[in-house]
mmCIF file of C-alpha atoms and ligand atoms in Angstrom:
data_model
loop_
_atom_site.group_PDB
_atom_site.id
_atom_site.type_symbol
_atom_site.label_atom_id
_atom_site.label_comp_id
_atom_site.label_asym_id
_atom_site.label_seq_id
_atom_site.Cartn_x
_atom_site.Cartn_y
_atom_site.Cartn_z
ATOM 1 C CA MET A 1 -12.404 -4.206 -11.592
ATOM 2 C CA LYS A 2 -9.079 -4.178 -13.424
ATOM 3 C CA ILE A 3 -7.685 -7.715 -13.387
ATOM 4 C CA ALA A 4 -4.173 -8.674 -14.437
ATOM 5 C CA PHE A 5 -3.350 -11.926 -16.203
ATOM 6 C CA PHE A 6 0.326 -12.747 -16.074
ATOM 7 C CA ASP A 7 2.339 -15.388 -17.913
ATOM 8 C CA SER A 8 5.877 -15.943 -19.149
ATOM 9 C CA GLY A 9 4.486 -15.526 -22.650
ATOM 10 C CA ILE A 10 1.393 -16.100 -24.735
ATOM 11 C CA GLY A 11 0.218 -19.214 -22.849
ATOM 12 C CA GLY A 12 -1.782 -17.136 -20.381
ATOM 13 C CA LEU A 13 -3.920 -15.919 -23.260
ATOM 14 C CA SER A 14 -5.731 -19.257 -23.019
ATOM 15 C CA VAL A 15 -6.932 -18.287 -19.530
ATOM 16 C CA LEU A 16 -7.726 -14.715 -20.574
ATOM 17 C CA HIS A 17 -9.626 -16.090 -23.604
ATOM 18 C CA HIS A 18 -11.933 -17.972 -21.225
ATOM 19 C CA ALA A 19 -12.239 -14.940 -18.911
ATOM 20 C CA LEU A 20 -13.344 -12.718 -21.817
ATOM 21 C CA LYS A 21 -16.265 -15.106 -22.399
ATOM 22 C CA ILE A 22 -17.564 -15.136 -18.840
ATOM 23 C CA LEU A 23 -16.421 -11.814 -17.304
ATOM 24 C CA PRO A 24 -17.202 -9.202 -20.001
ATOM 25 C CA ASN A 25 -17.836 -6.469 -17.443
ATOM 26 C CA GLU A 26 -14.278 -6.366 -16.069
ATOM 27 C CA ASP A 27 -11.185 -4.647 -17.518
ATOM 28 C CA PHE A 28 -8.059 -6.670 -18.154
ATOM 29 C CA ILE A 29 -4.317 -6.286 -18.342
ATOM 30 C CA PHE A 30 -2.400 -9.071 -20.022
ATOM 31 C CA PHE A 31 1.307 -9.235 -19.175
ATOM 32 C CA ALA A 32 3.507 -11.605 -21.192
ATOM 33 C CA ASP A 33 7.112 -11.688 -19.998
ATOM 34 C CA GLU A 34 8.389 -11.990 -23.570
ATOM 35 C CA ASP A 35 11.923 -10.915 -22.556
ATOM 36 C CA ASN A 36 12.328 -13.931 -20.303
ATOM 37 C CA VAL A 37 10.189 -16.687 -21.816
ATOM 38 C CA PRO A 38 10.585 -19.677 -21.437
ATOM 39 C CA TYR A 39 10.443 -19.985 -17.654
ATOM 40 C CA GLY A 40 10.092 -23.757 -17.459
ATOM 41 C CA THR A 41 13.724 -24.571 -18.205
ATOM 42 C CA LYS A 42 15.224 -21.867 -15.937
ATOM 43 C CA THR A 43 15.964 -22.184 -12.215
ATOM 44 C CA ARG A 44 13.237 -21.606 -9.636
ATOM 45 C CA GLU A 45 15.242 -18.633 -8.305
ATOM 46 C CA GLN A 46 15.377 -17.029 -11.747
ATOM 47 C CA VAL A 47 11.622 -17.446 -12.181
ATOM 48 C CA LEU A 48 10.989 -15.969 -8.730
ATOM 49 C CA GLY A 49 13.022 -12.911 -9.797
ATOM 50 C CA TYR A 50 11.022 -12.491 -13.023
ATOM 51 C CA VAL A 51 7.724 -12.816 -11.161
ATOM 52 C CA GLU A 52 8.821 -10.248 -8.552
ATOM 53 C CA GLU A 53 9.543 -7.722 -11.323
ATOM 54 C CA ALA A 54 6.247 -8.418 -13.077
ATOM 55 C CA PHE A 55 4.290 -8.042 -9.827
ATOM 56 C CA LYS A 56 5.950 -4.700 -9.058
ATOM 57 C CA PHE A 57 4.833 -3.471 -12.455
ATOM 58 C CA LEU A 58 1.296 -4.834 -12.159
ATOM 59 C CA ILE A 59 0.729 -3.494 -8.651
ATOM 60 C CA ALA A 60 1.720 -0.043 -9.970
ATOM 61 C CA GLN A 61 -1.059 -0.380 -12.599
ATOM 62 C CA ASP A 62 -3.528 -0.413 -9.736
ATOM 63 C CA VAL A 63 -5.043 -3.807 -10.484
ATOM 64 C CA GLY A 64 -7.617 -5.338 -8.138
ATOM 65 C CA ALA A 65 -6.467 -8.940 -8.583
ATOM 66 C CA ILE A 66 -3.684 -10.871 -10.292
ATOM 67 C CA VAL A 67 -4.129 -14.205 -12.031
ATOM 68 C CA VAL A 68 -0.834 -16.009 -12.424
ATOM 69 C CA ALA A 69 -1.883 -17.704 -15.666
ATOM 70 C CA CYS A 70 1.241 -19.821 -15.633
ATOM 71 C CA ASN A 71 1.672 -23.131 -13.835
ATOM 72 C CA THR A 72 5.448 -22.672 -13.743
ATOM 73 C CA ALA A 73 5.344 -19.243 -12.092
ATOM 74 C CA THR A 74 2.706 -20.530 -9.682
ATOM 75 C CA SER A 75 4.925 -23.433 -8.721
ATOM 76 C CA ALA A 76 8.000 -21.249 -8.209
ATOM 77 C CA ALA A 77 6.646 -17.961 -6.872
ATOM 78 C CA VAL A 78 2.988 -17.698 -5.917
ATOM 79 C CA ARG A 79 3.533 -18.409 -2.251
ATOM 80 C CA ALA A 80 6.151 -15.644 -1.985
ATOM 81 C CA MET A 81 3.864 -13.184 -3.787
ATOM 82 C CA ARG A 82 0.988 -13.950 -1.414
ATOM 83 C CA GLN A 83 3.281 -13.240 1.537
ATOM 84 C CA LYS A 84 4.240 -9.902 0.056
ATOM 85 C CA TYR A 85 0.946 -8.550 -1.303
ATOM 86 C CA SER A 86 -2.547 -8.571 0.112
ATOM 87 C CA LEU A 87 -4.624 -8.298 -3.089
ATOM 88 C CA PRO A 88 -6.300 -11.482 -4.402
ATOM 89 C CA ILE A 89 -3.677 -13.623 -6.194
ATOM 90 C CA VAL A 90 -4.902 -16.660 -8.078
ATOM 91 C CA GLY A 91 -2.460 -19.297 -9.289
ATOM 92 C CA MET A 92 -2.766 -22.255 -11.643
ATOM 93 C CA GLU A 93 -2.476 -25.929 -10.934
ATOM 94 C CA PRO A 94 -2.574 -28.912 -13.294
ATOM 95 C CA ALA A 95 -6.187 -30.175 -13.432
ATOM 96 C CA ILE A 96 -5.507 -33.403 -11.546
ATOM 97 C CA LYS A 97 -8.639 -33.155 -9.426
ATOM 98 C CA ARG A 98 -10.729 -32.789 -12.577
ATOM 99 C CA ALA A 99 -9.112 -35.880 -14.104
ATOM 100 C CA LEU A 100 -9.887 -37.917 -10.984
ATOM 101 C CA ASP A 101 -13.447 -36.566 -10.708
ATOM 102 C CA LEU A 102 -14.302 -37.146 -14.358
ATOM 103 C CA PHE A 103 -12.561 -40.501 -14.769
ATOM 104 C CA PRO A 104 -12.275 -42.237 -11.390
ATOM 105 C CA ASN A 105 -9.662 -44.983 -11.116
ATOM 106 C CA LYS A 106 -8.223 -44.293 -14.558
ATOM 107 C CA LYS A 107 -4.685 -43.257 -15.392
ATOM 108 C CA PHE A 108 -3.946 -39.862 -16.919
ATOM 109 C CA LEU A 109 -0.851 -38.131 -18.260
ATOM 110 C CA VAL A 110 0.080 -34.841 -16.566
ATOM 111 C CA THR A 111 2.066 -32.694 -19.004
ATOM 112 C CA ALA A 112 3.824 -29.514 -17.883
ATOM 113 C CA THR A 113 7.207 -27.750 -17.962
ATOM 114 C CA GLU A 114 10.298 -29.107 -16.247
ATOM 115 C CA ILE A 115 9.916 -26.785 -13.226
ATOM 116 C CA THR A 116 6.276 -27.747 -12.643
ATOM 117 C CA ILE A 117 6.925 -31.473 -13.107
ATOM 118 C CA LYS A 118 9.828 -31.459 -10.639
ATOM 119 C CA GLY A 119 8.245 -29.011 -8.201
ATOM 120 C CA GLU A 120 7.188 -29.891 -4.675
ATOM 121 C CA LYS A 121 3.836 -28.231 -5.282
ATOM 122 C CA LEU A 122 2.847 -30.917 -7.815
ATOM 123 C CA PHE A 123 3.946 -33.751 -5.524
ATOM 124 C CA ALA A 124 1.983 -32.228 -2.653
ATOM 125 C CA LEU A 125 -1.110 -31.979 -4.876
ATOM 126 C CA ILE A 126 -0.777 -35.611 -6.005
ATOM 127 C CA ASP A 127 -0.391 -36.700 -2.368
ATOM 128 C CA ARG A 128 -3.336 -34.626 -1.189
ATOM 129 C CA LEU A 129 -5.585 -36.080 -3.880
ATOM 130 C CA ASN A 130 -4.237 -39.601 -3.490
ATOM 131 C CA ALA A 131 -3.461 -39.678 -7.192
ATOM 132 C CA GLN A 132 -0.127 -41.561 -6.969
ATOM 133 C CA ASN A 133 -1.441 -44.617 -8.831
ATOM 134 C CA PHE A 134 -3.124 -42.671 -11.603
ATOM 135 C CA ALA A 135 -0.966 -39.657 -12.476
ATOM 136 C CA GLU A 136 1.949 -40.219 -14.885
ATOM 137 C CA LEU A 137 4.154 -37.137 -15.267
ATOM 138 C CA LYS A 138 5.711 -35.869 -18.485
ATOM 139 C CA SER A 139 7.655 -32.675 -19.125
ATOM 140 C CA LEU A 140 7.028 -31.181 -22.577
ATOM 141 C CA SER A 141 9.008 -27.937 -22.117
ATOM 142 C CA PRO A 142 9.972 -27.480 -25.809
ATOM 143 C CA LEU A 143 6.306 -26.880 -26.685
ATOM 144 C CA VAL A 144 6.592 -23.453 -25.040
ATOM 145 C CA GLU A 145 9.093 -22.260 -27.627
ATOM 146 C CA PHE A 146 7.148 -23.837 -30.479
ATOM 147 C CA ALA A 147 4.081 -21.900 -29.293
ATOM 148 C CA GLU A 148 6.013 -18.636 -29.019
ATOM 149 C CA ARG A 149 7.125 -19.145 -32.650
ATOM 150 C CA MET A 150 3.521 -19.804 -33.627
ATOM 151 C CA GLU A 151 4.498 -23.288 -34.740
ATOM 152 C CA PHE A 152 1.599 -25.538 -33.737
ATOM 153 C CA ASN A 153 1.311 -28.367 -36.239
ATOM 154 C CA SER A 154 4.544 -28.528 -38.197
ATOM 155 C CA ALA A 155 6.287 -31.845 -38.854
ATOM 156 C CA ALA A 156 8.782 -30.884 -36.103
ATOM 157 C CA VAL A 157 6.009 -30.453 -33.511
ATOM 158 C CA GLU A 158 4.299 -33.656 -34.585
ATOM 159 C CA ASN A 159 7.519 -35.692 -34.506
ATOM 160 C CA TYR A 160 8.432 -34.290 -31.124
ATOM 161 C CA LEU A 161 5.045 -35.182 -29.646
ATOM 162 C CA ARG A 162 4.964 -38.643 -31.254
ATOM 163 C CA GLY A 163 8.355 -39.358 -29.663
ATOM 164 C CA GLU A 164 7.307 -38.129 -26.216
ATOM 165 C CA PHE A 165 3.987 -40.007 -26.241
ATOM 166 C CA ALA A 166 5.445 -43.234 -27.667
ATOM 167 C CA PRO A 167 6.290 -44.896 -24.288
ATOM 168 C CA TYR A 168 2.687 -44.765 -23.020
ATOM 169 C CA ASP A 169 -0.052 -47.282 -23.700
ATOM 170 C CA PHE A 170 -2.909 -44.804 -24.026
ATOM 171 C CA LYS A 171 -5.488 -47.630 -24.056
ATOM 172 C CA ASN A 172 -5.261 -47.449 -20.267
ATOM 173 C CA PHE A 173 -5.426 -43.658 -20.013
ATOM 174 C CA SER A 174 -8.475 -41.407 -19.806
ATOM 175 C CA SER A 175 -6.930 -38.029 -20.503
ATOM 176 C CA VAL A 176 -4.009 -35.680 -20.919
ATOM 177 C CA VAL A 177 -3.809 -32.896 -18.332
ATOM 178 C CA LEU A 178 -2.461 -29.690 -19.911
ATOM 179 C CA GLY A 179 -0.424 -28.423 -16.966
ATOM 180 C CA CYS A 180 1.110 -25.503 -18.859
ATOM 181 C CA THR A 181 -0.991 -22.757 -20.360
ATOM 182 C CA HIS A 182 1.094 -22.806 -23.554
ATOM 183 C CA PHE A 183 -0.006 -26.391 -24.244
ATOM 184 C CA ASN A 184 -3.609 -25.460 -25.073
ATOM 185 C CA TYR A 185 -2.441 -24.430 -28.546
ATOM 186 C CA PHE A 186 -1.492 -28.015 -29.405
ATOM 187 C CA LYS A 187 -4.752 -29.819 -28.764
ATOM 188 C CA ASP A 188 -5.397 -30.496 -32.472
ATOM 189 C CA THR A 189 -1.891 -31.877 -33.032
ATOM 190 C CA MET A 190 -2.114 -34.035 -29.896
ATOM 191 C CA LYS A 191 -5.550 -35.250 -30.945
ATOM 192 C CA LYS A 192 -4.154 -36.375 -34.285
ATOM 193 C CA ILE A 193 -1.567 -38.546 -32.507
ATOM 194 C CA LEU A 194 -3.559 -39.927 -29.574
ATOM 195 C CA PRO A 195 -6.461 -42.415 -29.585
ATOM 196 C CA PRO A 196 -9.884 -40.747 -29.950
ATOM 197 C CA HIS A 197 -11.069 -41.490 -26.403
ATOM 198 C CA ILE A 198 -8.346 -39.296 -24.815
ATOM 199 C CA LYS A 199 -9.747 -36.048 -23.356
ATOM 200 C CA PHE A 200 -7.780 -32.843 -22.744
ATOM 201 C CA LEU A 201 -8.148 -31.165 -19.371
ATOM 202 C CA ASP A 202 -6.883 -27.726 -18.418
ATOM 203 C CA GLY A 203 -7.115 -25.675 -15.231
ATOM 204 C CA ASN A 204 -8.636 -22.575 -16.840
ATOM 205 C CA ALA A 205 -12.221 -22.872 -15.579
ATOM 206 C CA GLY A 206 -11.062 -23.873 -12.085
ATOM 207 C CA THR A 207 -8.691 -20.915 -11.871
ATOM 208 C CA LEU A 208 -11.368 -18.470 -12.981
ATOM 209 C CA ASN A 209 -13.930 -19.913 -10.575
ATOM 210 C CA TYR A 210 -11.492 -19.282 -7.786
ATOM 211 C CA LEU A 211 -10.850 -15.724 -9.029
ATOM 212 C CA ILE A 212 -14.623 -15.086 -9.156
ATOM 213 C CA LYS A 213 -15.007 -16.279 -5.575
ATOM 214 C CA LEU A 214 -11.986 -14.457 -4.202
ATOM 215 C CA ALA A 215 -12.611 -11.114 -5.942
ATOM 216 C CA ASN A 216 -16.387 -11.361 -5.629
ATOM 217 C CA LEU A 217 -17.080 -11.097 -9.377
ATOM 218 C CA LYS A 218 -20.227 -11.983 -11.343
ATOM 219 C CA ILE A 219 -20.300 -14.342 -14.315
ATOM 220 C CA ASP A 220 -22.185 -12.858 -17.266
ATOM 221 C CA THR A 221 -22.555 -14.996 -20.393
ATOM 222 C CA GLU A 222 -25.404 -12.915 -21.899
ATOM 223 C CA SER A 223 -23.690 -9.545 -22.347
ATOM 224 C CA LYS A 224 -22.398 -8.648 -25.807
ATOM 225 C CA LYS A 225 -19.891 -6.207 -24.298
ATOM 226 C CA ILE A 226 -16.306 -6.630 -25.493
ATOM 227 C CA PRO A 227 -14.045 -6.127 -22.477
ATOM 228 C CA HIS A 228 -11.142 -3.699 -22.604
ATOM 229 C CA VAL A 229 -7.706 -5.392 -22.580
ATOM 230 C CA GLU A 230 -4.317 -3.675 -22.378
ATOM 231 C CA TYR A 231 -1.414 -5.850 -23.487
ATOM 232 C CA PHE A 232 2.142 -5.604 -22.160
ATOM 233 C CA TYR A 233 5.344 -7.422 -23.083
ATOM 234 C CA SER A 234 7.595 -7.379 -19.995
ATOM 235 C CA GLY A 235 6.272 -3.988 -18.884
ATOM 236 C CA ARG A 236 6.164 -2.350 -22.340
ATOM 237 C CA ARG A 237 2.703 -1.500 -23.606
ATOM 238 C CA VAL A 238 1.973 -3.327 -26.872
ATOM 239 C CA THR A 239 0.729 -0.751 -29.368
ATOM 240 C CA SER A 240 2.140 -1.779 -32.748
ATOM 241 C CA GLU A 241 -0.381 -3.105 -35.267
ATOM 242 C CA LYS A 242 1.939 -6.020 -35.983
ATOM 243 C CA GLU A 243 2.149 -7.199 -32.361
ATOM 244 C CA LEU A 244 -1.551 -6.647 -31.705
ATOM 245 C CA ALA A 245 -2.279 -8.723 -34.820
ATOM 246 C CA ARG A 246 0.044 -11.438 -33.469
ATOM 247 C CA LEU A 247 -1.924 -11.565 -30.197
ATOM 248 C CA GLU A 248 -5.206 -11.598 -32.106
ATOM 249 C CA LYS A 249 -3.987 -14.590 -34.123
ATOM 250 C CA TYR A 250 -3.328 -16.517 -30.905
ATOM 251 C CA LEU A 251 -6.785 -15.660 -29.599
ATOM 252 C CA ARG A 252 -8.405 -16.858 -32.858
ATOM 253 C CA ARG A 253 -6.467 -20.130 -32.631
ATOM 254 C CA LEU A 254 -7.772 -20.492 -29.079
ATOM 255 C CA ASP A 255 -11.342 -20.175 -30.455
ATOM 256 C CA ASP A 256 -10.645 -23.399 -32.367
ATOM 257 C CA MET A 257 -8.811 -25.121 -29.514
ATOM 258 C CA TYR A 258 -11.681 -24.313 -27.156
ATOM 259 C CA LEU A 259 -13.939 -26.662 -29.140
ATOM 260 C CA ILE A 260 -11.604 -29.685 -28.758
HETATM 261 N N1 DGL B 301 2.863 -20.972 -19.615
HETATM 262 C C1 DGL B 301 3.675 -21.438 -18.554
HETATM 263 C C2 DGL B 301 2.981 -22.497 -17.724
HETATM 264 O O1 DGL B 301 1.778 -22.534 -17.650
HETATM 265 C C3 DGL B 301 5.090 -21.853 -18.787
HETATM 266 C C4 DGL B 301 5.800 -21.454 -19.969
HETATM 267 C C5 DGL B 301 7.304 -21.339 -19.822
HETATM 268 O O2 DGL B 301 8.017 -22.320 -19.676
HETATM 269 O O3 DGL B 301 7.700 -20.196 -19.914
HETATM 270 O O4 DGL B 301 3.623 -23.298 -17.123
#
């Protein structure tokens, strides 16, 4: 099946990276809305408009399922897309359930973009899981632009993160939930700043498990097949060596981040 992964930018590659490991027999389209990134600091209406355009394009590519590999777009637009289209649409949610399951009764820091942090969807999730006393929320929107510039561990990134993390007493926290797919690129820098017991939790495996169930796919971790991926920036096929090398660099960084 041809499966589309959609994000505002290169964050969604972290979900695709995981999919390539466990679903080698599928074909993939990766759509990064590079003309409109970042989404997290725009209005919900603007993001809904961008997602509508991206979906029109992806549906025309005859895909069998769409993974919205973006917490922000999920928060602002996934419900509307499900009302409009009948193919399987899988969204992303901050891994709050995982934090509660792995570390019961411990606090954790949910990091995401401004839209996700302020969105009703996150509050509904926290309510549903009874996580009010454990989930602290922190917007780290500027990380999206650092990631797009391929700036992961500069002094500017480190200073920014030190400042944002400074108010929390991490002794009492179990983990940091990476509620934005762009944040996976910063695990090493975060690790350098935070105490060693802090774990990083993302929603990638959960999202893919849901995709596998909904689209009736089979996990295959034995095959040596390298799946076919077509890359698009806002509807334009990426063919230049330079841009393909850029995407490859992100994927190789994700190899390292995967181990943290
Ligand atoms: N990668 C997106 C997410 O997971 C957001 C990035 C953005 O702000 O554009 O939330």
